[in-house]
GROMACS .gro file of C-alpha atoms in nm:
model
   51
    1MET     CA    1  17.356   5.034  12.608
    2SER     CA    2  17.421   4.704  12.545
    3ASP     CA    3  17.264   4.477  12.281
    4ILE     CA    4  17.065   4.307  12.566
    5ASP     CA    5  16.907   4.656  12.703
    6PHE     CA    6  16.835   4.721  12.378
    7LEU     CA    7  16.620   4.406  12.287
    8LYS     CA    8  16.484   4.488  12.606
    9GLU     CA    9  16.379   4.865  12.548
   10GLU     CA   10  16.222   4.724  12.231
   11GLY     CA   11  15.960   4.522  12.270
   12PRO     CA   12  15.799   4.468  11.930
   13LEU     CA   13  16.145   4.370  11.803
   14LEU     CA   14  16.209   4.132  12.097
   15ASP     CA   15  15.813   4.036  12.021
   16ALA     CA   16  15.866   3.954  11.690
   17LEU     CA   17  16.272   3.765  11.758
   18LYS     CA   18  16.107   3.546  12.036
   19MET     CA   19  15.841   3.442  11.731
   20ALA     CA   20  16.090   3.380  11.498
   21VAL     CA   21  16.266   3.116  11.745
   22TRP     CA   22  15.922   2.975  11.837
   23LYS     CA   23  15.805   2.903  11.464
   24GLU     CA   24  16.167   2.750  11.403
   25ASP     CA   25  16.154   2.541  11.693
   26ARG     CA   26  15.772   2.368  11.589
   27VAL     CA   27  15.967   2.373  11.219
   28ASN     CA   28  16.280   2.139  11.368
   29GLU     CA   29  16.009   1.923  11.608
   30GLU     CA   30  15.814   1.880  11.299
   31ILE     CA   31  16.088   1.729  11.157
   32TYR     CA   32  16.223   1.523  11.415
   33ARG     CA   33  15.858   1.396  11.423
   34LEU     CA   34  15.847   1.268  11.071
   35GLN     CA   35  16.181   1.157  11.077
   36LEU     CA   36  16.084   0.896  11.380
   37GLU     CA   37  15.754   0.803  11.193
   38GLU     CA   38  15.985   0.728  10.896
   39LEU     CA   39  16.227   0.533  11.106
   40TYR     CA   40  15.972   0.339  11.314
   41GLU     CA   41  15.816   0.256  10.963
   42ARG     CA   42  16.127   0.134  10.790
   43TRP     CA   43  16.152  -0.084  11.146
   44ARG     CA   44  15.841  -0.205  11.121
   45THR     CA   45  15.925  -0.333  10.736
   46PHE     CA   46  16.263  -0.461  10.867
   47ARG     CA   47  16.072  -0.682  11.102
   48GLY     CA   48  15.826  -0.788  10.870
   49GLU     CA   49  15.539  -0.630  11.042
   50ASN     CA   50  15.447  -0.389  10.731
   51LYS     CA   51  15.464  -0.561  10.377
   0.00000   0.00000   0.00000
């Protein structure tokens, strides 16, 4: 039995794995969004739109 077959049979384990990956994606998405906002604010400050 391969690791993939094992994961297919283990419903709760696979669900937990999917949730962990999903949560990590959400965290990464939030970090990316915050970085974009900071970059945008720096750009506006550079252009003189933000004092």
